[in-house]
mmCIF file of C-alpha atoms and ligand atoms in Angstrom:
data_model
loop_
_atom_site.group_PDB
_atom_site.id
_atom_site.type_symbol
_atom_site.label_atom_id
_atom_site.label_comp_id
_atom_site.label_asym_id
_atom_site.label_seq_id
_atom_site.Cartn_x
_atom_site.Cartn_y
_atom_site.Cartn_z
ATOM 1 C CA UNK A 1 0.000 0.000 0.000
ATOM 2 C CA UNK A 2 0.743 3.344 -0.497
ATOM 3 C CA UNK A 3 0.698 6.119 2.052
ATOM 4 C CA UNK A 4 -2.468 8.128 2.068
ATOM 5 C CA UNK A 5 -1.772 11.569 2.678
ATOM 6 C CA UNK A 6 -4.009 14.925 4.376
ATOM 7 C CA UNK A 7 -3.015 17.250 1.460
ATOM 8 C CA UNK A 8 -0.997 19.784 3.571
ATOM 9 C CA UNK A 9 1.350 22.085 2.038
ATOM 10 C CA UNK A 10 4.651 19.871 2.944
ATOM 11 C CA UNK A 11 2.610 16.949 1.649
ATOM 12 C CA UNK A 12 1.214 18.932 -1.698
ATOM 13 C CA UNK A 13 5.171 19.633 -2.085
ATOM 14 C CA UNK A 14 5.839 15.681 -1.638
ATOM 15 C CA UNK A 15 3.639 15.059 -4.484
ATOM 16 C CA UNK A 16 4.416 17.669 -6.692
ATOM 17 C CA UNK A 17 8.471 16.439 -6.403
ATOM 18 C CA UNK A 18 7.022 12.823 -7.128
ATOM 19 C CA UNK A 19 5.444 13.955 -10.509
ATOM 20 C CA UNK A 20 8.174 15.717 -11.932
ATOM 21 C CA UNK A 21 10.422 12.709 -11.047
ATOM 22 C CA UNK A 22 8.381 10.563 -13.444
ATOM 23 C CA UNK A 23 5.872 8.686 -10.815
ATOM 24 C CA UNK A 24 2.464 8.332 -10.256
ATOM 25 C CA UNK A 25 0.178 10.089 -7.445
ATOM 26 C CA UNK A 26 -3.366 9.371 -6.392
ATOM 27 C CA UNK A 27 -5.392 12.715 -6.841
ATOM 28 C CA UNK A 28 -8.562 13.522 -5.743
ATOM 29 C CA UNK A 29 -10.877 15.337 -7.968
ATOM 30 C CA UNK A 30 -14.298 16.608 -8.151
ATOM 31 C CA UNK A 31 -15.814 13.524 -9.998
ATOM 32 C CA UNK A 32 -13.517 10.574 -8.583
ATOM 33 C CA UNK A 33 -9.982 9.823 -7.620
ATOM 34 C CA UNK A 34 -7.257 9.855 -10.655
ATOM 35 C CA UNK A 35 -3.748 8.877 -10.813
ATOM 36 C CA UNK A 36 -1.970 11.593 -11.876
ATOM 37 C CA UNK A 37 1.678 11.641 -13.470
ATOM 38 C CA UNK A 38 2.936 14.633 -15.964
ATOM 39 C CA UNK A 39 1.109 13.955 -19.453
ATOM 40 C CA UNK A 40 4.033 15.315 -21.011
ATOM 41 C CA UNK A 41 6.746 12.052 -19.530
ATOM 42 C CA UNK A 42 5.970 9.425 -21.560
ATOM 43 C CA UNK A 43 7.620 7.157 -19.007
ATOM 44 C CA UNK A 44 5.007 8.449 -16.343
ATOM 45 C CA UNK A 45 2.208 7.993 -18.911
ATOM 46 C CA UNK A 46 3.464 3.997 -19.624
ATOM 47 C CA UNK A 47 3.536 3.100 -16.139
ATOM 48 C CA UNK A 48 -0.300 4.761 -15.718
ATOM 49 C CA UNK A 49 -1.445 2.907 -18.335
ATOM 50 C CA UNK A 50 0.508 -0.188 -16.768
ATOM 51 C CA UNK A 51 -0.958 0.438 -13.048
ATOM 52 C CA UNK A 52 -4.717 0.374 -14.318
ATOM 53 C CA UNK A 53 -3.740 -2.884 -16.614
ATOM 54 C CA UNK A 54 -5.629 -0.555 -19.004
ATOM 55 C CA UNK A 55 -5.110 -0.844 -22.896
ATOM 56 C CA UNK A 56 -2.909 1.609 -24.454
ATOM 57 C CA UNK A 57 -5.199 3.081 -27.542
ATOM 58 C CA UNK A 58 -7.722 4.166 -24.721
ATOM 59 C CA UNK A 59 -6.585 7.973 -24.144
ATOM 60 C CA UNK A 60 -6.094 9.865 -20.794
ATOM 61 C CA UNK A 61 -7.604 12.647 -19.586
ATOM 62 C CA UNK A 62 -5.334 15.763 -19.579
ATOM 63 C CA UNK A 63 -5.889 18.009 -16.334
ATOM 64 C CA UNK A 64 -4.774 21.819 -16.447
ATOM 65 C CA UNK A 65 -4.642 24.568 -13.645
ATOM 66 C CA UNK A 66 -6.685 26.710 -15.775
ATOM 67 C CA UNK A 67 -8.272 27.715 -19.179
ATOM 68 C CA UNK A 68 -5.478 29.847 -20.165
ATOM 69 C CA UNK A 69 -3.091 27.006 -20.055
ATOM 70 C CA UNK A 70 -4.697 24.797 -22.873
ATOM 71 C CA UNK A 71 -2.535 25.796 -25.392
ATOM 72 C CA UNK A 72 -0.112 23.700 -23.913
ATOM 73 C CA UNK A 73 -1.998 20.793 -25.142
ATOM 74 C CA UNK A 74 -4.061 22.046 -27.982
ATOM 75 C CA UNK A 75 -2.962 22.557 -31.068
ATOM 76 C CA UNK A 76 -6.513 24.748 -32.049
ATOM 77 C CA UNK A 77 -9.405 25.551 -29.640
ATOM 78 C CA UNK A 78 -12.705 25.125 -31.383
ATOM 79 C CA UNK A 79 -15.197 27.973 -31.043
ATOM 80 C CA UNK A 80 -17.612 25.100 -29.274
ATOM 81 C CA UNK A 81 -14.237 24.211 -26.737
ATOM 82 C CA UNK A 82 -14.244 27.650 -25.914
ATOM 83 C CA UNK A 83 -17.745 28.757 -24.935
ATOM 84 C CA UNK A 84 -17.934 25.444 -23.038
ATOM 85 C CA UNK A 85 -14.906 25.642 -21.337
ATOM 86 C CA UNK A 86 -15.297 29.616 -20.110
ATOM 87 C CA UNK A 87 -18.692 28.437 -18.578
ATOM 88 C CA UNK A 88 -18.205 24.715 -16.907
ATOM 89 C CA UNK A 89 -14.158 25.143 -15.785
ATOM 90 C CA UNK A 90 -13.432 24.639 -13.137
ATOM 91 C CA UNK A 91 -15.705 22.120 -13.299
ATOM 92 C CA UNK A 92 -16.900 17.873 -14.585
ATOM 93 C CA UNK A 93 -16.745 18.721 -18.238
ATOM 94 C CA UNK A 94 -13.563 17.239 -20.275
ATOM 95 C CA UNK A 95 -13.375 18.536 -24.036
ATOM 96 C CA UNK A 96 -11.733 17.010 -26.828
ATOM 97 C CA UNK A 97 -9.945 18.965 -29.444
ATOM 98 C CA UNK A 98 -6.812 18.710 -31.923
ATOM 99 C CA UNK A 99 -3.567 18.048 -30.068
ATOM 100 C CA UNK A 100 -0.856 19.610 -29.797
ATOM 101 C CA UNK A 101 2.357 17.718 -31.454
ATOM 102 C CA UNK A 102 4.629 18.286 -28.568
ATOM 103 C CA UNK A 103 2.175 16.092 -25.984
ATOM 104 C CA UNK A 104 3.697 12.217 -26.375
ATOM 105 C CA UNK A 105 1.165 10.218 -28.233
ATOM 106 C CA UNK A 106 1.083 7.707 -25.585
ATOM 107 C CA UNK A 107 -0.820 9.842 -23.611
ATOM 108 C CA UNK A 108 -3.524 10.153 -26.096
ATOM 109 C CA UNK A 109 -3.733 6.465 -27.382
ATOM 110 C CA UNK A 110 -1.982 7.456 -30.684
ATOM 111 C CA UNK A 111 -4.508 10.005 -31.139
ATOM 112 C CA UNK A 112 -4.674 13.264 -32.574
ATOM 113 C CA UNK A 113 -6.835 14.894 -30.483
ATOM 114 C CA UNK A 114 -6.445 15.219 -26.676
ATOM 115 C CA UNK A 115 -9.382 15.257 -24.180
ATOM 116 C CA UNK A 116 -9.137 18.474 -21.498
ATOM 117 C CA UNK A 117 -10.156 19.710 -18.432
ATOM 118 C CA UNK A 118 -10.057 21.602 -15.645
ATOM 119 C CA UNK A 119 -10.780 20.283 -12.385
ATOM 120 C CA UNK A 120 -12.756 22.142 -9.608
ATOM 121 C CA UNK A 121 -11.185 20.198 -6.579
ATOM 122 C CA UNK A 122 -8.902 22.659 -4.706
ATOM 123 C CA UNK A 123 -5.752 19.967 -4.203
ATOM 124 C CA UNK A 124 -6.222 19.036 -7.605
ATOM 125 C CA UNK A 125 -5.579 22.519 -8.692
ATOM 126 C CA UNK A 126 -3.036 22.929 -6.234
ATOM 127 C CA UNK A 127 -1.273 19.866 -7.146
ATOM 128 C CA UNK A 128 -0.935 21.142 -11.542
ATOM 129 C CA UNK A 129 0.588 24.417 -10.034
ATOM 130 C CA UNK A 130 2.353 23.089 -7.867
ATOM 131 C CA UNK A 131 4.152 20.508 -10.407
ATOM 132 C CA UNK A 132 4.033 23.061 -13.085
ATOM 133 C CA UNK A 133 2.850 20.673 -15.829
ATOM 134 C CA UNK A 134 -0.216 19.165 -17.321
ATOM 135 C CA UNK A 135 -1.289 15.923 -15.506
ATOM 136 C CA UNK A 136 -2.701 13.019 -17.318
ATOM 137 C CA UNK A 137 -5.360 11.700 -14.484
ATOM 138 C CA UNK A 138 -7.649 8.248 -15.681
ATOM 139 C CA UNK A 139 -10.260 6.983 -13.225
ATOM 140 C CA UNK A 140 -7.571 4.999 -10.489
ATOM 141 C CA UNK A 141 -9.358 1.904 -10.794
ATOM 142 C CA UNK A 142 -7.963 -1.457 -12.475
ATOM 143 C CA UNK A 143 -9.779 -1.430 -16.168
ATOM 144 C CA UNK A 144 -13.329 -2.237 -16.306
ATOM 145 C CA UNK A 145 -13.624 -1.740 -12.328
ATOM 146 C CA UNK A 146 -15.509 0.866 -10.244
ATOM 147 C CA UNK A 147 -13.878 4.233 -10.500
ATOM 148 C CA UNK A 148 -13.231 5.464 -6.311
ATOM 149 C CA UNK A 149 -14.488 8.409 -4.417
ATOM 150 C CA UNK A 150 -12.453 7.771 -1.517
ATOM 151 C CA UNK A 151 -8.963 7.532 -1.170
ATOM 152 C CA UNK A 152 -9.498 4.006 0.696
ATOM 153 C CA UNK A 153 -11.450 3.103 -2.541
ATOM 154 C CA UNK A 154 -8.343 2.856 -4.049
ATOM 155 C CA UNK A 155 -7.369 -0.597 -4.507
ATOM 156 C CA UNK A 156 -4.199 -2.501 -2.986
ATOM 157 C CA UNK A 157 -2.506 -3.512 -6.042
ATOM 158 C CA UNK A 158 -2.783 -0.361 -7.661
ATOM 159 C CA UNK A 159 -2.129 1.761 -4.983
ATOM 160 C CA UNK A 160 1.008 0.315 -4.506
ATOM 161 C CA UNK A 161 1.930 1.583 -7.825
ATOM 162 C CA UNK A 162 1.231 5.026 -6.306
ATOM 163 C CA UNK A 163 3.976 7.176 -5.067
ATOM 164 C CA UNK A 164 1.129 8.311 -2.450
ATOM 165 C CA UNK A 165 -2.312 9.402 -2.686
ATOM 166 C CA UNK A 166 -3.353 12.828 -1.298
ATOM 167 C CA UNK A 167 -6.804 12.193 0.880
ATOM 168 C CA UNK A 168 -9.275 15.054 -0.775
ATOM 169 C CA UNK A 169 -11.770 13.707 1.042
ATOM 170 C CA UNK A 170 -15.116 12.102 -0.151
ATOM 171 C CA UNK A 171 -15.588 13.558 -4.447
ATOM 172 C CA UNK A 172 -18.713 15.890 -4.357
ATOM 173 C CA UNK A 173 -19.849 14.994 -7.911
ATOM 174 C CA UNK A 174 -19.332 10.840 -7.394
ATOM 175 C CA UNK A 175 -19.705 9.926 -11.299
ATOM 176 C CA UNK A 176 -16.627 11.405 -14.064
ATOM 177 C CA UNK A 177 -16.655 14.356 -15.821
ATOM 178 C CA UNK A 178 -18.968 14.533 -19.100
ATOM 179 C CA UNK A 179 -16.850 14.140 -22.584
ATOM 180 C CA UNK A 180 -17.709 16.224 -25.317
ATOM 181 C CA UNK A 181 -15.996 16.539 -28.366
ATOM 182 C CA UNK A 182 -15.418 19.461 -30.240
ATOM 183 C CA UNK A 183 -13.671 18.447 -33.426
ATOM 184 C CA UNK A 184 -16.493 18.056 -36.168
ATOM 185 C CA UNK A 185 -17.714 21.970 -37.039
ATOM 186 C CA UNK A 186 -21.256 22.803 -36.285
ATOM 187 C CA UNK A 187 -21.863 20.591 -33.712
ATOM 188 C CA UNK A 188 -20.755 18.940 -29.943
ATOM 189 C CA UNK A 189 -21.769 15.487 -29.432
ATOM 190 C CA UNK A 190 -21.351 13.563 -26.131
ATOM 191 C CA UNK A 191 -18.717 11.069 -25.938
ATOM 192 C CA UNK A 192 -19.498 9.993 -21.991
ATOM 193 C CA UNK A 193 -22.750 11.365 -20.127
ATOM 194 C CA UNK A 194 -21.646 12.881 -16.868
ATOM 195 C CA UNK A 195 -22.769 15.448 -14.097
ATOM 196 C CA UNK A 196 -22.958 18.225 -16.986
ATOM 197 C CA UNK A 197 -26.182 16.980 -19.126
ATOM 198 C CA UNK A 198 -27.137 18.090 -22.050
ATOM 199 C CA UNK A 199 -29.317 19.957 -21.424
ATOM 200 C CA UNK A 200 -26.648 22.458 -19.393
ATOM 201 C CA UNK A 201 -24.636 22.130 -22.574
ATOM 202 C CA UNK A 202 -27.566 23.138 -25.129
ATOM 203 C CA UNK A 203 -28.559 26.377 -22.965
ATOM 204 C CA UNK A 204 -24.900 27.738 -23.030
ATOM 205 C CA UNK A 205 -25.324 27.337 -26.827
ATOM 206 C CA UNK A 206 -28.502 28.492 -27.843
ATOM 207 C CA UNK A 207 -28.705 30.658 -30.798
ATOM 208 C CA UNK A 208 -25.261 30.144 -31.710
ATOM 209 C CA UNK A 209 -26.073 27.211 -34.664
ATOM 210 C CA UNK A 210 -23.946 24.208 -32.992
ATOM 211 C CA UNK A 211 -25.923 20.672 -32.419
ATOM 212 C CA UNK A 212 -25.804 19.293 -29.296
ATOM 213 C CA UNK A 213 -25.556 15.179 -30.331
ATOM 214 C CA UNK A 214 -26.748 12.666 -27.413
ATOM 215 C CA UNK A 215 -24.204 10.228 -26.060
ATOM 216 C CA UNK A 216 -24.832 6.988 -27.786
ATOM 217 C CA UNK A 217 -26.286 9.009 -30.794
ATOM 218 C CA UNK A 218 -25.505 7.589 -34.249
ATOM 219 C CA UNK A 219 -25.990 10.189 -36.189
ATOM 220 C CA UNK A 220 -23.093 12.358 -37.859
ATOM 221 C CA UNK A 221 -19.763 10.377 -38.340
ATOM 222 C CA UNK A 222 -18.729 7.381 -36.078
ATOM 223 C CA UNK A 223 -15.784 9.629 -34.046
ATOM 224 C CA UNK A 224 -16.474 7.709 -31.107
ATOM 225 C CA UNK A 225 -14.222 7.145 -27.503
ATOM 226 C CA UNK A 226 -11.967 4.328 -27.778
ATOM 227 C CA UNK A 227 -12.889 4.101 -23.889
ATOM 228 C CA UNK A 228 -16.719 3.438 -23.613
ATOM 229 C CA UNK A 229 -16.792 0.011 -23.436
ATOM 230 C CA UNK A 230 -20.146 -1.568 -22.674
ATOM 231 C CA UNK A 231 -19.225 -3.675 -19.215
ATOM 232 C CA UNK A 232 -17.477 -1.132 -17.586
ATOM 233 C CA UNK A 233 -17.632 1.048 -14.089
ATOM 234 C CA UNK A 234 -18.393 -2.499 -12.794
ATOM 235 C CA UNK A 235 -18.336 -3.732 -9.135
ATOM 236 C CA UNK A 236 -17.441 -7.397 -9.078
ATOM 237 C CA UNK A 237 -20.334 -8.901 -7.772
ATOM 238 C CA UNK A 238 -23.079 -8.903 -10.487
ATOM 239 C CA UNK A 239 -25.585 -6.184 -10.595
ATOM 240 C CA UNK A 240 -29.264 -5.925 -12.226
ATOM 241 C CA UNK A 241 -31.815 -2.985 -12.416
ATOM 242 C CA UNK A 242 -35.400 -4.251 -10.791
ATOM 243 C CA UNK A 243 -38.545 -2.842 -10.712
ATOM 244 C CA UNK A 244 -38.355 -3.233 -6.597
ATOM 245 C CA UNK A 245 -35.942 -5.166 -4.130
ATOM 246 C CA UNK A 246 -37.949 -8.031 -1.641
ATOM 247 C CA UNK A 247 -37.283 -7.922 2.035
ATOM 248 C CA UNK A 248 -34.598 -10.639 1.291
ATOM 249 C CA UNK A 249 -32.803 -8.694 -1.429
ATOM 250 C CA UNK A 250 -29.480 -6.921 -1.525
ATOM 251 C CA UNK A 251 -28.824 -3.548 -3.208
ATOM 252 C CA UNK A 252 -29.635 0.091 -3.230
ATOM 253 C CA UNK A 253 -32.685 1.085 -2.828
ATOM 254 C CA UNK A 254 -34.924 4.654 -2.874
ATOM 255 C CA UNK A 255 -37.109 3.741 -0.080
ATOM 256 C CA UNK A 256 -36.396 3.017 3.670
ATOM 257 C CA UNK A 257 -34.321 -0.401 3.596
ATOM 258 C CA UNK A 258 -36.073 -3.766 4.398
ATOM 259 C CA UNK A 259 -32.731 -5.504 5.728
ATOM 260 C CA UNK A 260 -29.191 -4.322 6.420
ATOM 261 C CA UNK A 261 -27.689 -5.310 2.611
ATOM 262 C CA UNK A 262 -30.187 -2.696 1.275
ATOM 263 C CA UNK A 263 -28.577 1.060 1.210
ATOM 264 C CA UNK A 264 -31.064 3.750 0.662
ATOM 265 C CA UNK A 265 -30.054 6.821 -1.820
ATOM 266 C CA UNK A 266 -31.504 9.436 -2.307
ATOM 267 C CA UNK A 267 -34.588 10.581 -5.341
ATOM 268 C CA UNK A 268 -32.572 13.154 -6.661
ATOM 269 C CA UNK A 269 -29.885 12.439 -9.233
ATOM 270 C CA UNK A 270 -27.014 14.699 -7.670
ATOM 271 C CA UNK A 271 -26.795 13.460 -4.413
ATOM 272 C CA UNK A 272 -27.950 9.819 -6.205
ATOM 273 C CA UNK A 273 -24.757 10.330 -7.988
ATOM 274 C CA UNK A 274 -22.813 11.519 -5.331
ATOM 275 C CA UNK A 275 -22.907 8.428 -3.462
ATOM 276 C CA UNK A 276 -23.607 5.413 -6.259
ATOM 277 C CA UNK A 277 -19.933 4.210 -6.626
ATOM 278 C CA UNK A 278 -19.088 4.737 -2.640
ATOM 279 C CA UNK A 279 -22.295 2.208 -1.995
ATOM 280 C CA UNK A 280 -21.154 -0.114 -4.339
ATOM 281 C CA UNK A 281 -17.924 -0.372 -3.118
ATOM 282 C CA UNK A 282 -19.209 -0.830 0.169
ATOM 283 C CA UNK A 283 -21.609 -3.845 -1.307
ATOM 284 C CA UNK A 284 -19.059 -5.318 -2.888
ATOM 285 C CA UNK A 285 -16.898 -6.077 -0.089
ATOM 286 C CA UNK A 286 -19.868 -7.842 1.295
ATOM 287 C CA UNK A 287 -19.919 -10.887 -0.515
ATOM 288 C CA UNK A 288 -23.049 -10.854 -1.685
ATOM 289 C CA UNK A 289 -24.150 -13.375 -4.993
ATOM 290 C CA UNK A 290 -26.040 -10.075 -6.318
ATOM 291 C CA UNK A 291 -26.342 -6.608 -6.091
ATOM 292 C CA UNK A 292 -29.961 -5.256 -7.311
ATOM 293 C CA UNK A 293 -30.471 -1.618 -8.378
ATOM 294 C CA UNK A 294 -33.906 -0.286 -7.433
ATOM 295 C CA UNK A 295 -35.144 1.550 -10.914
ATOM 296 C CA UNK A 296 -34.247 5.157 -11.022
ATOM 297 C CA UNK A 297 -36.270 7.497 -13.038
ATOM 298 C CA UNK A 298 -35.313 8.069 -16.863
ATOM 299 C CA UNK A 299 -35.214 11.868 -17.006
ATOM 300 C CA UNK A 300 -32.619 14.170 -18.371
ATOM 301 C CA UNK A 301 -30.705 14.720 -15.415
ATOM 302 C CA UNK A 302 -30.341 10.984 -14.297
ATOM 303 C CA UNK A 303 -28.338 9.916 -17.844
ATOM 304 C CA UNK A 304 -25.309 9.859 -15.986
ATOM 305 C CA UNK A 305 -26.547 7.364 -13.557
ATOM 306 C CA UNK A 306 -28.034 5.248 -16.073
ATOM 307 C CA UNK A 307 -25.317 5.151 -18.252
ATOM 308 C CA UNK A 308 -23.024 3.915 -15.229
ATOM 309 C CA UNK A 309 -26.041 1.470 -14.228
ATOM 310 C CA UNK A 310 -26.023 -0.066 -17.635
ATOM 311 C CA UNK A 311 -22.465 -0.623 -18.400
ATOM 312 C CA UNK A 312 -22.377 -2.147 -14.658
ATOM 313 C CA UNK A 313 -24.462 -4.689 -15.474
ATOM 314 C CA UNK A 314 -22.487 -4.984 -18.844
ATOM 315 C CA UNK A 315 -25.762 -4.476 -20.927
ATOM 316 C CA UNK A 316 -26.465 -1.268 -22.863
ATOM 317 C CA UNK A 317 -30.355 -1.564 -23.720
HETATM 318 O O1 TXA B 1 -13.919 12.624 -14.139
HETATM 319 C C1 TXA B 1 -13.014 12.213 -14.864
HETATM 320 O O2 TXA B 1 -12.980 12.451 -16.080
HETATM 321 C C2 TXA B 1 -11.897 11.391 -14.205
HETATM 322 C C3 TXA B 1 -11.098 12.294 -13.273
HETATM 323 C C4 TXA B 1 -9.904 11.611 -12.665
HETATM 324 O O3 TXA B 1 -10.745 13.475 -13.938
HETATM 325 N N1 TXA B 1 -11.069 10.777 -15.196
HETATM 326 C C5 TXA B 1 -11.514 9.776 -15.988
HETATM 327 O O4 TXA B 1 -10.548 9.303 -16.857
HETATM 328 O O5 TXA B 1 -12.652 9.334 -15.935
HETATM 329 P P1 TXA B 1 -10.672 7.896 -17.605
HETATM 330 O O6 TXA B 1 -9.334 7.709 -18.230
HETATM 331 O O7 TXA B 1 -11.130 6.863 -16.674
HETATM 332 O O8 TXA B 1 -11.728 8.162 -18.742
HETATM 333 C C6 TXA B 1 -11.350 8.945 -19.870
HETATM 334 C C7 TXA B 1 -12.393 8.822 -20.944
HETATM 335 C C8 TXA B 1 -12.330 7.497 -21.641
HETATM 336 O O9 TXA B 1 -13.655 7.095 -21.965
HETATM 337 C C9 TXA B 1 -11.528 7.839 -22.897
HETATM 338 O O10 TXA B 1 -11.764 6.989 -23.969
HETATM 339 C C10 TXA B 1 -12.025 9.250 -23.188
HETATM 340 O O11 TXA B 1 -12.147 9.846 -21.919
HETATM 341 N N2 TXA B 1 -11.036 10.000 -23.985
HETATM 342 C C11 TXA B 1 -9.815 10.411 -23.601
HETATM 343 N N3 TXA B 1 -9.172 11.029 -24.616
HETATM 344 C C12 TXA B 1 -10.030 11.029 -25.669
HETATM 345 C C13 TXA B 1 -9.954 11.519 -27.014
HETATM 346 N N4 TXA B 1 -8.870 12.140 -27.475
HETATM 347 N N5 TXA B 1 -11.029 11.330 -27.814
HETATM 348 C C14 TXA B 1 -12.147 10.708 -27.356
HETATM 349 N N6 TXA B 1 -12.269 10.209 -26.099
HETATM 350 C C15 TXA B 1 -11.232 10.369 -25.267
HETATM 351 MG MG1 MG B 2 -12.215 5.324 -15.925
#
């Protein structure tokens, strides 16, 4: 195990060294815990891409300080990148535009574009100034597995491939950032649902002629995220949406529980959010032969939810 660290300003200083010497750091974020290393050391990038046992044409998230540091990475910032990113950064929304050649291609899966963004938690923040680079940060979970929102979420193996990880806390927003990309002109379309819907997207650009496309649209050309596998997010005990749980049933529930392996959360899909992957976890560990998922509702601002539900239980429709 690594050490789990209170992010203090001798500790922030720790990890800051750490990254510029090429290792990794756990980072806690707004959405869920990452493990950061500097996007730009191709060494750093490997071994990240080695510590998740993660495939290496699936691209990593690139984290900046701030807006006016994205020419760093981008080579051209779409009208669309821009009006998005001046209203949602700091903040869940990553943006993917053309990258810039200097950034190794290892960091972007031997793409050409580079997904961006800026993150609202404070030692995140802290910790880009601080190590006065970009930092590559993907979901610090093993592939496929559920992505944690605690720094105790963080799993043995792979936190021993952590320098250390700095203890944010429990992540406000519980579910990652929203993808959009930005590349095709005319139009944004949603790579990865998240706690930015569409909705928020389509009022920041009303009137100005872009189409907002769905996640999981088809329409428009098949650019599409190397990442979004269907079984994915996944705790390891199986998992299944139902109508209602019995009194003998284990899982999460929106109603008082019947028995102790039934977690209520709540009816709204924030704070729904907030806690989803901490209650997993916390079934998981329980050794239970199922998990069931109480039906949530289907509106706008629960797609995030459902899309995590749904590639849990490693069916899309
Ligand atoms: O909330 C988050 O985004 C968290 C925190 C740590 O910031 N990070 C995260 O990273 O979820 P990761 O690596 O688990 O997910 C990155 C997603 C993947 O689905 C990947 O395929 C997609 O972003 N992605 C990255 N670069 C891309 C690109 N150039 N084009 C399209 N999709 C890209
Ligand atoms: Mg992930």
């Amino acid at each position: 195990m690594s050490r789990i660290l209170l992010p203090t300003a001798e500790n922030l200083a720790l990890a800051a060294a750490a990254i510029r010497e090429g290792k990794l750091v756990g980072l806690p974020t707004e959405t869920v815990y990452g493990i950061a290393a500097d996007a730009f050391n191709e060494e750093a990038v490997r071994a990240t891409f080695e510590a998740k046992g993660r495939p290496p044409e699936n691209p990593l998230i690139v984290h900046l300080a701030d807006l006016s540091e994205l020419e760093r990475v981008a080579s051209f910032v779409p009208v669309a990148a821009y009006l998005l990113a001046a209203q949602f950064w700091p903040g869940p929304l990553t943006i993917v535009v053309p990258k810039q050649p200097q950034l190794p291609a290892v960091t972007t899966g031997g793409l050409d574009t580079v997904a961006v963004r800026v993150p609202k938690h404070p030692v995140a923040r802290k910790l880009i100034r601080l190590a006065g680079t970009p930092l590559s940060a993907p979901s610090a979970n093993p592939f496929m597995g559920l992505s944690p929102t605690r720094a105790d979420h963080i799993e043995g193996n792979l936190a021993s491939q952590l320098e250390l990880i700095l203890d944010g806390g429990p992540c406000d927003v519980g579910v990652e950032s929203t993808v959009v990309d930005t590349i095709v002109e005319g139009r944004v379309r949603i790579l990865r649902a998240g706690a930015v819907s569409q909705a928020d997207i389509e009022r920041i650009l009303a009137g100005t002629g872009f189409i907002v496309e769905a996640a999981g649209s088809s329409t428009g050309e098949p650019r599409r995220s190397p990442g979004l596998y269907v079984r994915h997010y996944a705790p390891r005990t199986p998992l299944r949406i139902v109508e209602r749980l019995g009194p003998e049933d284990a899982g999460l529930v929106l109603h008082p529980p019947l028995n102790p392996n039934q977690i209520e959360l709540p009816r709204r899909a924030k704070p729904y959010a907030a806690n989803l992957y901490a209650t997993l976890h916390d079934l998981d560990r329980r050794g239970l032969g199922e998990i069931l998922v109480q039906s949530p509702p289907e509106t706008g601002p629960w797609a995030a939810v459902w899309d995590r539900l749904r590639r849990a239980t490693g069916k899309m429709h």
